[in-house]
Short mmCIF file of C-alpha atoms and ligand atoms in Angstrom, two decimals:
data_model
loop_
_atom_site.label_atom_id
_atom_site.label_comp_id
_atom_site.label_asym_id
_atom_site.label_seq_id
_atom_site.Cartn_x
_atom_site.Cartn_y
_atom_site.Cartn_z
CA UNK A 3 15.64 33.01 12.80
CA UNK A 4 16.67 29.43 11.51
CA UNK A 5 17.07 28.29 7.62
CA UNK A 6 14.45 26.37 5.54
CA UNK A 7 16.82 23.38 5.37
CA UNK A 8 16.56 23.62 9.89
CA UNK A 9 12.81 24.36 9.73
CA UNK A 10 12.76 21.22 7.39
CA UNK A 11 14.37 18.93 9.46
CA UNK A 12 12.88 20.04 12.50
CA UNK A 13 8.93 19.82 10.99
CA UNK A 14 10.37 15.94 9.96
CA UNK A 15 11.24 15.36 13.00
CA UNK A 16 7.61 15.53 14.23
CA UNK A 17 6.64 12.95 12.45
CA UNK A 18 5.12 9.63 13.60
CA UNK A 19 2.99 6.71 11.34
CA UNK A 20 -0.44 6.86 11.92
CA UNK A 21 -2.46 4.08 12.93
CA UNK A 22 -3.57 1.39 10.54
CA UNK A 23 -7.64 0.49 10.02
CA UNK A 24 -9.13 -1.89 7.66
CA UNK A 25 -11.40 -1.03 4.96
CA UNK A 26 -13.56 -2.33 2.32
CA UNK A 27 -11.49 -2.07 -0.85
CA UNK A 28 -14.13 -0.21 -2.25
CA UNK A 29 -13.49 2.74 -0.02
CA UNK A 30 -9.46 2.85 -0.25
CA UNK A 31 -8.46 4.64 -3.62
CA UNK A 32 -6.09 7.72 -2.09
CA UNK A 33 -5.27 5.30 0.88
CA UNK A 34 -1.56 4.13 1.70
CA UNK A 35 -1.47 0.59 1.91
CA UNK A 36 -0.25 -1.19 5.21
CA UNK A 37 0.11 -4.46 3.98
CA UNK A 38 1.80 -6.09 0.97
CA UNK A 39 -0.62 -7.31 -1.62
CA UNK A 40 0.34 -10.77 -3.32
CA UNK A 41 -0.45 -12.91 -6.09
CA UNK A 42 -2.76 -15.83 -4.71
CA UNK A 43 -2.82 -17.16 -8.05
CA UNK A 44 -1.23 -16.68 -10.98
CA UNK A 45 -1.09 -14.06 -13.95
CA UNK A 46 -3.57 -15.30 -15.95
CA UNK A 47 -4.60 -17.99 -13.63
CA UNK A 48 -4.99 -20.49 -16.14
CA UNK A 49 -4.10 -20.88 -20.02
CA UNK A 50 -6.48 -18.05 -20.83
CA UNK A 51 -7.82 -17.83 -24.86
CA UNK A 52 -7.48 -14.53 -26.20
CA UNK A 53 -9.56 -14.04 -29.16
CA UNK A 54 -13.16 -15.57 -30.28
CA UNK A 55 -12.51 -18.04 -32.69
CA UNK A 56 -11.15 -22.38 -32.92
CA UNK A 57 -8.81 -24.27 -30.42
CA UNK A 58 -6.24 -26.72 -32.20
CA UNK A 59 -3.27 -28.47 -31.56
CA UNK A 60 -0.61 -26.71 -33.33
CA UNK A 61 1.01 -30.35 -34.37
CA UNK A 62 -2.30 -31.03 -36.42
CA UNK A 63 -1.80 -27.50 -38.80
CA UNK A 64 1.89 -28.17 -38.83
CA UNK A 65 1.09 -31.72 -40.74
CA UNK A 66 -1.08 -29.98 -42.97
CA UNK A 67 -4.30 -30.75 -41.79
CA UNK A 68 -6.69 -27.20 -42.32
CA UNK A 69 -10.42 -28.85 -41.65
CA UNK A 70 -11.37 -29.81 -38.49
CA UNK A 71 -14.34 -31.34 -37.01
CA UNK A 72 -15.99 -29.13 -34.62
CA UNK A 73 -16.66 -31.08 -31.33
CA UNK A 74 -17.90 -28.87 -29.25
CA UNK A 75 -18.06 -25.18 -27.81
CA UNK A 76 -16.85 -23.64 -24.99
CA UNK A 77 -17.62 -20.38 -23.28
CA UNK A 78 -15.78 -18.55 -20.90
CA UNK A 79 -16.72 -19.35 -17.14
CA UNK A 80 -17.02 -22.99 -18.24
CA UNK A 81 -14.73 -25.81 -16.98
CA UNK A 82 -12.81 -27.37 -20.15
CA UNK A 83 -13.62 -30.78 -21.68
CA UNK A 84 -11.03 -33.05 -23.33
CA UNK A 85 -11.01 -33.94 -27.06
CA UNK A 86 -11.53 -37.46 -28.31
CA UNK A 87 -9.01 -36.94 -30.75
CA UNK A 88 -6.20 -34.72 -31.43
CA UNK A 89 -7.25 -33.67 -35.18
CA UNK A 90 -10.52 -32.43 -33.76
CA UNK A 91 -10.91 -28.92 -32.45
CA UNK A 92 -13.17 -27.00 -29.97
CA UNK A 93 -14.93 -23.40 -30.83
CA UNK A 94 -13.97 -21.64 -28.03
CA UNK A 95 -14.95 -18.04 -26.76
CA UNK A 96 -12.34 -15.35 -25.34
CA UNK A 97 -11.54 -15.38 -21.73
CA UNK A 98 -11.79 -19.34 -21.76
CA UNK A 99 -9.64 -21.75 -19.83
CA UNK A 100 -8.24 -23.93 -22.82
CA UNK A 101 -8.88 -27.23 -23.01
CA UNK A 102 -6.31 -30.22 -22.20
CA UNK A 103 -4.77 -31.49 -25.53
CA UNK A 104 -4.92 -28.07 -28.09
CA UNK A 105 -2.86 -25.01 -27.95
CA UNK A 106 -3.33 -22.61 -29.87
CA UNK A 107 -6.42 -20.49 -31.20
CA UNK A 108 -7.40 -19.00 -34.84
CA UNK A 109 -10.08 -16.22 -34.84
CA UNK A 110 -13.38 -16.15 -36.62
CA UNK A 111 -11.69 -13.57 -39.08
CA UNK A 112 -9.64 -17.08 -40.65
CA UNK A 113 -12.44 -19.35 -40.67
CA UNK A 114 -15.01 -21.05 -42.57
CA UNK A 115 -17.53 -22.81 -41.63
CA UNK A 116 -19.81 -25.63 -42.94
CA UNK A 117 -22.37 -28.35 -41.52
CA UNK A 118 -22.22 -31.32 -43.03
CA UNK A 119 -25.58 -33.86 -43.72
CA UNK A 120 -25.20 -35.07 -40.68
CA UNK A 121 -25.72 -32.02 -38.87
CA UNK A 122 -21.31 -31.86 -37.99
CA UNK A 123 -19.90 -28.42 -37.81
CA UNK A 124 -16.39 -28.31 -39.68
CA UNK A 125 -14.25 -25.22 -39.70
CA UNK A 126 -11.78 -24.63 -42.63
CA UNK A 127 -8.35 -22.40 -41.82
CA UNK A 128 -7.81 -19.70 -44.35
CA UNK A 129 -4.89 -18.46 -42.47
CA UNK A 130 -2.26 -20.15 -40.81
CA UNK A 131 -1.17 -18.71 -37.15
CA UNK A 132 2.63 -18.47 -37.00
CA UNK A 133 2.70 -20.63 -34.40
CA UNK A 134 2.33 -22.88 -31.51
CA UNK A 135 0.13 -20.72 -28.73
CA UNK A 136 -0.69 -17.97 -30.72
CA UNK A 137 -3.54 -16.29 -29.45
CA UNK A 138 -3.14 -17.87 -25.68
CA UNK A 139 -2.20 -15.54 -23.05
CA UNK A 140 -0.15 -18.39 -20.90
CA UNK A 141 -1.16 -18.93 -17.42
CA UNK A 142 1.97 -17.44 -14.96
CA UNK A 143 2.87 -15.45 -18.17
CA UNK A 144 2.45 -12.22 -16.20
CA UNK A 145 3.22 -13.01 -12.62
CA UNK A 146 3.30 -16.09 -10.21
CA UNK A 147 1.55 -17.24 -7.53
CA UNK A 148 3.05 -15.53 -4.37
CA UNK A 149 4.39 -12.54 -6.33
CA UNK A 150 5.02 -9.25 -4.90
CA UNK A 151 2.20 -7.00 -7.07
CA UNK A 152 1.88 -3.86 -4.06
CA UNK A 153 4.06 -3.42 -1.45
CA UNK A 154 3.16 -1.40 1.63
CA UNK A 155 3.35 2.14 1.50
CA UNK A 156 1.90 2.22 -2.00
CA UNK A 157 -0.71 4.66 -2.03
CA UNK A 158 -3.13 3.53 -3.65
CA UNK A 159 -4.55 4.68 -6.82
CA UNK A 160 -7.54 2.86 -9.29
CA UNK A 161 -4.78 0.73 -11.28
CA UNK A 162 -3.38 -0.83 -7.53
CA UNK A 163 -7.02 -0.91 -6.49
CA UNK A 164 -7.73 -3.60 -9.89
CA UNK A 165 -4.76 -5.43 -8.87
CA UNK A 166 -5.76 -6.09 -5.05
CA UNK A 167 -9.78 -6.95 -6.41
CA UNK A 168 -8.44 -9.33 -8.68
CA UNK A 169 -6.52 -11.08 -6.01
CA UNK A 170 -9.52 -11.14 -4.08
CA UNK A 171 -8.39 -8.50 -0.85
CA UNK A 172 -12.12 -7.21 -0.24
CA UNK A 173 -10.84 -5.67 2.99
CA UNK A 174 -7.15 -4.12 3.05
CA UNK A 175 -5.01 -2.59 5.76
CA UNK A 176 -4.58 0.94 4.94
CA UNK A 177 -3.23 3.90 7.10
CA UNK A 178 -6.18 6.21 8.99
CA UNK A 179 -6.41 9.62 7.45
CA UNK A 180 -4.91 12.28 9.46
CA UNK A 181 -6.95 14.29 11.59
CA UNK A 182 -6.96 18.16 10.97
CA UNK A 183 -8.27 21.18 12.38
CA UNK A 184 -8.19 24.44 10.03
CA UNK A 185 -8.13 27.51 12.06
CA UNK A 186 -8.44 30.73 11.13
CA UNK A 187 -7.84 34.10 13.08
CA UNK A 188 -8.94 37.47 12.49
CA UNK A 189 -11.50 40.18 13.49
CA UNK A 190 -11.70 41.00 9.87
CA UNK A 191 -12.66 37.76 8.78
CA UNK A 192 -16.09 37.05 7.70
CA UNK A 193 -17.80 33.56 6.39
CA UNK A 194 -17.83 33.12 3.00
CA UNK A 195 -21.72 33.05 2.68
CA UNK A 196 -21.49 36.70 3.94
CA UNK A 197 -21.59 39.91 2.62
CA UNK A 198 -18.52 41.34 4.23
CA UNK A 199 -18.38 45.33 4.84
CA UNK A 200 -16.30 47.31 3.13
CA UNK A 201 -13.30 46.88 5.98
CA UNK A 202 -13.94 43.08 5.75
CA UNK A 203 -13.09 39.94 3.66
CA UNK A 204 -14.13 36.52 3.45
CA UNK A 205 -12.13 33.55 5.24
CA UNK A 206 -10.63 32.24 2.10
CA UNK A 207 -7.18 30.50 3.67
CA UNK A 208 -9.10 28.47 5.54
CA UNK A 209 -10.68 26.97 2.66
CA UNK A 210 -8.07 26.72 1.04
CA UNK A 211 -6.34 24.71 3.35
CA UNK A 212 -9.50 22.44 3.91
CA UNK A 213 -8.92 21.78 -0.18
CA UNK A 214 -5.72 21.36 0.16
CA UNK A 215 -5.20 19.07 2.90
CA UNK A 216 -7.97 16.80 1.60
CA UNK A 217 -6.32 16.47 -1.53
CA UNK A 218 -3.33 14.83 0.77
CA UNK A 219 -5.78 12.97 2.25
CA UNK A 220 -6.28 14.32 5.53
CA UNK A 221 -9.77 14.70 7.18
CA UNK A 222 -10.48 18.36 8.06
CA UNK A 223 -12.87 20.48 10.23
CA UNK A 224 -12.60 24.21 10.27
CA UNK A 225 -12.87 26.58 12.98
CA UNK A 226 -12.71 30.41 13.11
CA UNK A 227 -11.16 32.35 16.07
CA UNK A 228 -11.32 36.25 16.57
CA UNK A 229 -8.07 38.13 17.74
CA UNK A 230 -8.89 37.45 21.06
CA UNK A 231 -6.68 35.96 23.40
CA UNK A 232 -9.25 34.96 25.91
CA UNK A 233 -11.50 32.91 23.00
CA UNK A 234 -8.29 31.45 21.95
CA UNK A 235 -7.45 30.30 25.11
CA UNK A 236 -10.75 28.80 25.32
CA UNK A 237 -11.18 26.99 22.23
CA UNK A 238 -7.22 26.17 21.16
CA UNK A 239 -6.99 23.18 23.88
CA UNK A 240 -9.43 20.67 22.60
CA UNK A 241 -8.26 21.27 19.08
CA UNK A 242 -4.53 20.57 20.19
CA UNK A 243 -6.01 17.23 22.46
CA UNK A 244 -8.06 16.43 19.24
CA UNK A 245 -6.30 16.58 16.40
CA UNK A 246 -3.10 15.12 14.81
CA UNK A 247 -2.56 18.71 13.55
CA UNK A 248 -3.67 21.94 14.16
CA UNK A 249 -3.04 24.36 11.12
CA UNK A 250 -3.78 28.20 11.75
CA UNK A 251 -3.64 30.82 9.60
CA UNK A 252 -2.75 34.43 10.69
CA UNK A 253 -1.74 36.14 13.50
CA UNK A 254 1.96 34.94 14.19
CA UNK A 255 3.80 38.61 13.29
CA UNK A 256 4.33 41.30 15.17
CA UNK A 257 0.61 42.88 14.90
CA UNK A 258 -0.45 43.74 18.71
CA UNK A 259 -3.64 41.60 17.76
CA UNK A 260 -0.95 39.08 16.89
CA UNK A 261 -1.61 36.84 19.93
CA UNK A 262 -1.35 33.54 18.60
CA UNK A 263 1.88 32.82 19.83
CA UNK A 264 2.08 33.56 23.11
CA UNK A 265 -1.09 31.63 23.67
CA UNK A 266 0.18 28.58 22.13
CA UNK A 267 2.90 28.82 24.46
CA UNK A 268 0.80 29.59 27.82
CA UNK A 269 -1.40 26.06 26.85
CA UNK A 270 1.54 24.50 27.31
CA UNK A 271 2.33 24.05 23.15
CA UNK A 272 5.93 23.67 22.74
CA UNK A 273 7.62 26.39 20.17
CA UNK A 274 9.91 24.40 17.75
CA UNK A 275 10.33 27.50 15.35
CA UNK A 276 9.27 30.67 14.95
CA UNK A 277 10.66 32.98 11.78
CA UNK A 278 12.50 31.04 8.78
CA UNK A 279 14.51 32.74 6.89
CA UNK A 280 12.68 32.89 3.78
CA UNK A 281 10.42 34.43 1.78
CA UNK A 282 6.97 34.78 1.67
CA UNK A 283 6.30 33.10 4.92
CA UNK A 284 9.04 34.52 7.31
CA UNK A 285 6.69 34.63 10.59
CA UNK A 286 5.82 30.60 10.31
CA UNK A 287 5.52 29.50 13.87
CA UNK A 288 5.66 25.65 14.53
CA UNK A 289 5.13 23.95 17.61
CA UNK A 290 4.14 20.69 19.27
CA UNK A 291 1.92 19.84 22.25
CA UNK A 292 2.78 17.43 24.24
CA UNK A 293 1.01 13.75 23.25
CA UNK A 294 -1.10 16.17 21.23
CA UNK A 295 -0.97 18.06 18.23
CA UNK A 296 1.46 19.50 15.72
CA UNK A 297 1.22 23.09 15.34
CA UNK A 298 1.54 24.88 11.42
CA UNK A 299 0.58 28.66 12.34
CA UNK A 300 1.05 29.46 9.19
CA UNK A 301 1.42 33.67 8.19
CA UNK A 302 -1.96 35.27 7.39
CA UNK A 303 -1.25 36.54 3.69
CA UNK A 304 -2.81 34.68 1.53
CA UNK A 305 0.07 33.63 -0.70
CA UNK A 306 2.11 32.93 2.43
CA UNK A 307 -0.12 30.35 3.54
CA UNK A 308 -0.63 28.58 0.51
CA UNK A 309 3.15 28.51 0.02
CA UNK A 310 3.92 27.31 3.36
CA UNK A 311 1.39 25.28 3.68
CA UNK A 312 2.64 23.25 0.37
CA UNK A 313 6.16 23.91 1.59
CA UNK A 314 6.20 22.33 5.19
CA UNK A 315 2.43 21.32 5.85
CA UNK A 316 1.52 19.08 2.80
CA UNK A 317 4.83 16.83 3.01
CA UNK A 318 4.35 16.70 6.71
CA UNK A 319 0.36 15.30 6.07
CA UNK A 320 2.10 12.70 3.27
CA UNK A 321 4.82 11.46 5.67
CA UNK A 322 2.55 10.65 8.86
CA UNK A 323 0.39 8.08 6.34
CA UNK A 324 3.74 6.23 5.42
CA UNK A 325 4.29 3.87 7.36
CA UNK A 326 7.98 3.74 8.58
CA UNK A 327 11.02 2.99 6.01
CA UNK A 328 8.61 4.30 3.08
CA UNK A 329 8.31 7.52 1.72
CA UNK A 330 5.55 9.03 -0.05
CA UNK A 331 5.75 9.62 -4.10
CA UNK A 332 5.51 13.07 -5.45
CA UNK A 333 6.20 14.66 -1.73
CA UNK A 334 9.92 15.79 -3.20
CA UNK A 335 10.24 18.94 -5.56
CA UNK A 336 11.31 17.94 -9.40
CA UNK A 337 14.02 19.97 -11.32
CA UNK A 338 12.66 22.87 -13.83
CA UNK A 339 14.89 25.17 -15.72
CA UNK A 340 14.46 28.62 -15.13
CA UNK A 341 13.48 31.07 -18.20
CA UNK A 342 13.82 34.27 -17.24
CA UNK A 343 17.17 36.07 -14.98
CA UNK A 344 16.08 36.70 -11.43
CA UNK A 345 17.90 39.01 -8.69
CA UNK A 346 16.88 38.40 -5.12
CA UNK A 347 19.51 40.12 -2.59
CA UNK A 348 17.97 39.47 0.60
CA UNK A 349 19.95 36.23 2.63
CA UNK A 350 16.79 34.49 2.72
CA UNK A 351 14.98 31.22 0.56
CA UNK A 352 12.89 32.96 -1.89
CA UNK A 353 9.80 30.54 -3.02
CA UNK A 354 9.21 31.87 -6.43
CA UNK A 355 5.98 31.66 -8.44
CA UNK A 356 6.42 29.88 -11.86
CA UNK A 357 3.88 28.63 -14.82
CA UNK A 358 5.14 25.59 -15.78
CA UNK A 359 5.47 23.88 -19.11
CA UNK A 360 7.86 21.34 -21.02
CA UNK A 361 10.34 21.93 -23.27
CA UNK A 362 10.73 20.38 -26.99
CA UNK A 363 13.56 18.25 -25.28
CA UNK A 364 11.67 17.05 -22.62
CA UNK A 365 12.40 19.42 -19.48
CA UNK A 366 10.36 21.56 -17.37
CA UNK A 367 10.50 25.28 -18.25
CA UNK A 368 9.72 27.50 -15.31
CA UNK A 369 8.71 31.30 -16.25
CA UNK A 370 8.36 33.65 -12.95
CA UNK A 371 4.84 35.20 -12.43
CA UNK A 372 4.39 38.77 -11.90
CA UNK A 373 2.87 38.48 -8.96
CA UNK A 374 2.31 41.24 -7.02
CA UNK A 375 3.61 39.79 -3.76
CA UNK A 376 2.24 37.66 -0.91
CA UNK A 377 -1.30 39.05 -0.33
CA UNK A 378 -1.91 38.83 -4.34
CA UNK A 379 -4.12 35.63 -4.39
CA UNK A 380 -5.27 35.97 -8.14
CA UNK A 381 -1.40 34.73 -8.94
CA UNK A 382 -1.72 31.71 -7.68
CA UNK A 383 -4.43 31.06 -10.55
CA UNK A 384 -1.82 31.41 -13.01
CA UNK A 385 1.21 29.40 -11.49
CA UNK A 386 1.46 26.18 -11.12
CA UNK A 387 4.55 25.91 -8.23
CA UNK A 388 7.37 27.53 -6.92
CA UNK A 389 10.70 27.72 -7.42
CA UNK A 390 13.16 27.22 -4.15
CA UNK A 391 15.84 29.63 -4.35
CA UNK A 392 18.88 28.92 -2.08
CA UNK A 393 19.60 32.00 0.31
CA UNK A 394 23.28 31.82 -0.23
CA UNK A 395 23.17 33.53 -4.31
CA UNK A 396 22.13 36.80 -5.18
CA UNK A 397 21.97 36.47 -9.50
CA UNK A 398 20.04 33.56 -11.06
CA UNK A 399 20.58 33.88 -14.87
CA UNK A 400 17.99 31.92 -17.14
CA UNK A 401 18.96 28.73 -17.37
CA UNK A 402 19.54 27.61 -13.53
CA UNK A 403 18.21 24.50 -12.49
CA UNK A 404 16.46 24.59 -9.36
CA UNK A 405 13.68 22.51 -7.42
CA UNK A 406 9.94 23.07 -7.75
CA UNK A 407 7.21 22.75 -5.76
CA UNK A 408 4.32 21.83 -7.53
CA UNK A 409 0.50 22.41 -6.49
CA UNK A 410 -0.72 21.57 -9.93
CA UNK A 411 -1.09 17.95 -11.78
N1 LIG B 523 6.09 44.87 11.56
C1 LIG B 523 5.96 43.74 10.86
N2 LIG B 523 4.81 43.52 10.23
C2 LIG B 523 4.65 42.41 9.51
C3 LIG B 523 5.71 41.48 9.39
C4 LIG B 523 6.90 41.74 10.08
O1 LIG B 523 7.86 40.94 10.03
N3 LIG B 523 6.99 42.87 10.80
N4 LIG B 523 5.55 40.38 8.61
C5 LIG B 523 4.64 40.53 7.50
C6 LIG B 523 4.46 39.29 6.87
S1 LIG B 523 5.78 38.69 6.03
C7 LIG B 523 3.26 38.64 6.85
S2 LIG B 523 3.04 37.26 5.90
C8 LIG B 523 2.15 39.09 7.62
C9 LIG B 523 1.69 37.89 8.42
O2 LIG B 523 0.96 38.31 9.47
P1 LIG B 523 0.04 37.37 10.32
O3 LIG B 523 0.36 35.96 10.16
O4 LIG B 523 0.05 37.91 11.69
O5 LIG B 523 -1.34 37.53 9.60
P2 LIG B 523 -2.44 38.63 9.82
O6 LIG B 523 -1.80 39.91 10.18
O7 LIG B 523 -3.45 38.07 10.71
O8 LIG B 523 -2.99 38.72 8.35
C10 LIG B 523 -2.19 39.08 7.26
C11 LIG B 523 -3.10 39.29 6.05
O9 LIG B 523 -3.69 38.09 5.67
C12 LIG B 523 -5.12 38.19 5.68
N5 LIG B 523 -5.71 36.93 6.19
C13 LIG B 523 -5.47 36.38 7.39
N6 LIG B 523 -6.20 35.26 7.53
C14 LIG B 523 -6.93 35.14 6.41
C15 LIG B 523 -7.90 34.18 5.98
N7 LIG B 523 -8.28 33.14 6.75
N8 LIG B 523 -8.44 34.33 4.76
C16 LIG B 523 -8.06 35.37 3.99
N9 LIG B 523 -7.15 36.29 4.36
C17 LIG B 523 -6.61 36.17 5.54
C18 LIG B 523 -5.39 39.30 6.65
O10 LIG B 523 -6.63 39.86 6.45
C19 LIG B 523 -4.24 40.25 6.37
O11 LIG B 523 -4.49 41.04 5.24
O12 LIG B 523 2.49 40.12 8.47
C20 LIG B 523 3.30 41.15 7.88
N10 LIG B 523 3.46 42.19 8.84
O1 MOO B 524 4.89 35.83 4.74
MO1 MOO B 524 4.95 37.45 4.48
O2 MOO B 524 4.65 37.33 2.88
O3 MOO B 524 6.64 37.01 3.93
O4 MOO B 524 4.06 38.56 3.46
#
């Protein structure tokens, strides 16, 4: 049996970039980029005007001059037009380029105007601006031309997705999603849309892990295999030649309808692991075809799976969209303080159930669940992670800082 640090390191070292394809930008929120996104202009791209209102040079107000003659208006979208003169002003709209010759803006709110007999607009300033470009946003004031704005490996969320339309990438190199077959095993295993029997339940894992890998942005199909070495034998192979991984739930203990392993092995799947020292989850088998799929056959129990699955699986489906020298953000557990004293004697990594909430001062307070141990499925409605307890202590008095896995926002 080998440590959660080995079974770590070993799972990592299965892991390869996936290929890159090019998408509409439309389609690529979730997506980790595989190109860097630059400025092809700059932040504003031009001096931009920033409130509705009159365009002056600054020089004119500073000499005491507070009418000016109107000489024409400008809307955003239009090109600018010079001013005759540099005591006139323009009316200008927000979002504007302004004008050669003025530089700085006064709203509506600190104007007056007039029309005089000859049909002139004048505006009168009822409120000085403090001073020279107030109310411009200055072109390049944000970021240049050529700018870094998102470098590769960014996954890419609605805010990144604004930056690369405004830069005009309509099509962006992104990694593919990972392909990934959900399998579960079990003669007691029913569909969900059945009634099972009173010696049956439904295949909940597998939807689970369907969720779950989606929401890491894999793309899943699910399949359902009865303890039954022969049908596994069957159906395993084009899942392992089809799939970048092939996660199964069940049937890796020492149950004699506990096949899964040795069939793994006869198609010619390579056992990296099986048994970690840890607990739930101690049966995880992991393996590796060949210029085929990775292997999770993740233990049957219901919190097992989940836990493993977030444990190993989940950074595993993060790391394989990264493209190399990147890592993904939010894959690593985040320190919480633990509320509650908790024994735990056996030498194994115990992954603890917590609810999780902040402190006054800013920390994250971690409160065990009673949970009523790895086949109790309602617990995981009121946790939001797990604790990682090192194998090596016994006591863990309230207080202790230790990493959490989170599966909640
Ligand atoms: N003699 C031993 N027995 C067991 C050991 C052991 O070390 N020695 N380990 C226990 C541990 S720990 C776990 S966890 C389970 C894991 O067993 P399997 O991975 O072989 O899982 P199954 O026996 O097939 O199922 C366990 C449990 O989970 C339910 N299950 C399975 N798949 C699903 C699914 N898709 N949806 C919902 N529920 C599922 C299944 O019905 C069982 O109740 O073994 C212990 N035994
Ligand atoms: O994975 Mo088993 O929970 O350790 O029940």
């Amino acid at each position: 049996m080998i440590s959660v640090a080995e079974a770590t390191r070993l799972v990592a070292a299965t892991i390869r970039p996936l290929g890159v394809e090019h998408l509409s930008l439309s389609l690529t929120t979730g997506r980790v980029l595989r190109e860097d996104l630059r400025a092809d202009r700059d932040f504003p791209p031009f001096n931009r005007v920033a409130m509705d209102g009159m365009a002056v040079r600054y020089e004119a107000l500073a000499a005491g001059q507070t009418e000016f003659r109107i000489h024409h208006t400008q809307f955003a979208g239009q090109p600018p037009q010079p001013l005759p003169e540099a005591t006139a002003a323009v009316e200008i709209m927000t979002g504007a380029m302004l004008p050669p010759g003025v530089d700085t803006v006064i709203r509506y709110e600190d104007l007056t105007f007039r029309t005089d007999a000859d049909g002139q607009r004048w505006a009168t300033v009822q409120a000085l601006p403090p001073r020279a470009g107030h109310n411009v946003h200055p072109q390049a004031a944000d970021r240049q031309q050529g700018d870094l704005l998102v470098p590769v490996g960014t996954r890419l969320e609605p805010a990144e997705v604004a930056v690369a339309a405004t830069v005009g990438a309509a099509t962006v190199a992104v990694s593919r999603r990972p392909r990934i077959a959900v399998v579960s095993t079990g003669d007691e295993l029913v569909p969900i849309t059945e009634q099972p029997q009173a010696h049956q339940i439904r295949r909940s894992n597998a939807i689970m892990l369907q969720a779950a890998a989606e929401a890491a942005g894999a793309r899943t199909e699910i399949f359902h295999f009865d303890d039954d070495p022969a049908a596994l034998r069957q159906g395993l192979p084009a899942l392992l030649a089809g799939f970048d991984a092939v996660v199964l739930s069940g049937g890796v203990s020492m149950g004699k309808a506990d096949f899964l392993p040795e069939v793994l092995r006869e198609l010619g799947v390579e056992q990296v692991f099986h048994e970690v020292k840890q607990r739930p989850g101690k049966p995880f088998w992991f393996g590796q075809q060949p210029g085929g799929a990775v292997v999770f056959a993740l233990p049957g129990n219901p919190v097992s799976t989940f836990v493993n699955f977030y444990r190993y699986a989940r950074p595993w489906l993060l790391a394989v969209q990264q493209p190399a020298g990147t890592s993904a953000a939010g894959a690593a557990p985040v320190p919480a303080v633990l509320t509650h004293p908790i024994d735990f004697k056996p030498p194994m990594t115990h992954f603890l159930l917590v609810s999780l909430e902040p402190s006054p001062d800013g920390r994250l307070l971690a409160t065990p669940e009673r949970a009523g141990g790895s086949g109790d499925m309602a617990s995981l409605l009121t946790s939001s992670g797990f604790l990682e307890l090192p194998p090596e202590q016994e006591h863990f008095p309230a207080g202790t800082v230790l990493p959490v896995w989170r599966f909640r926002g």
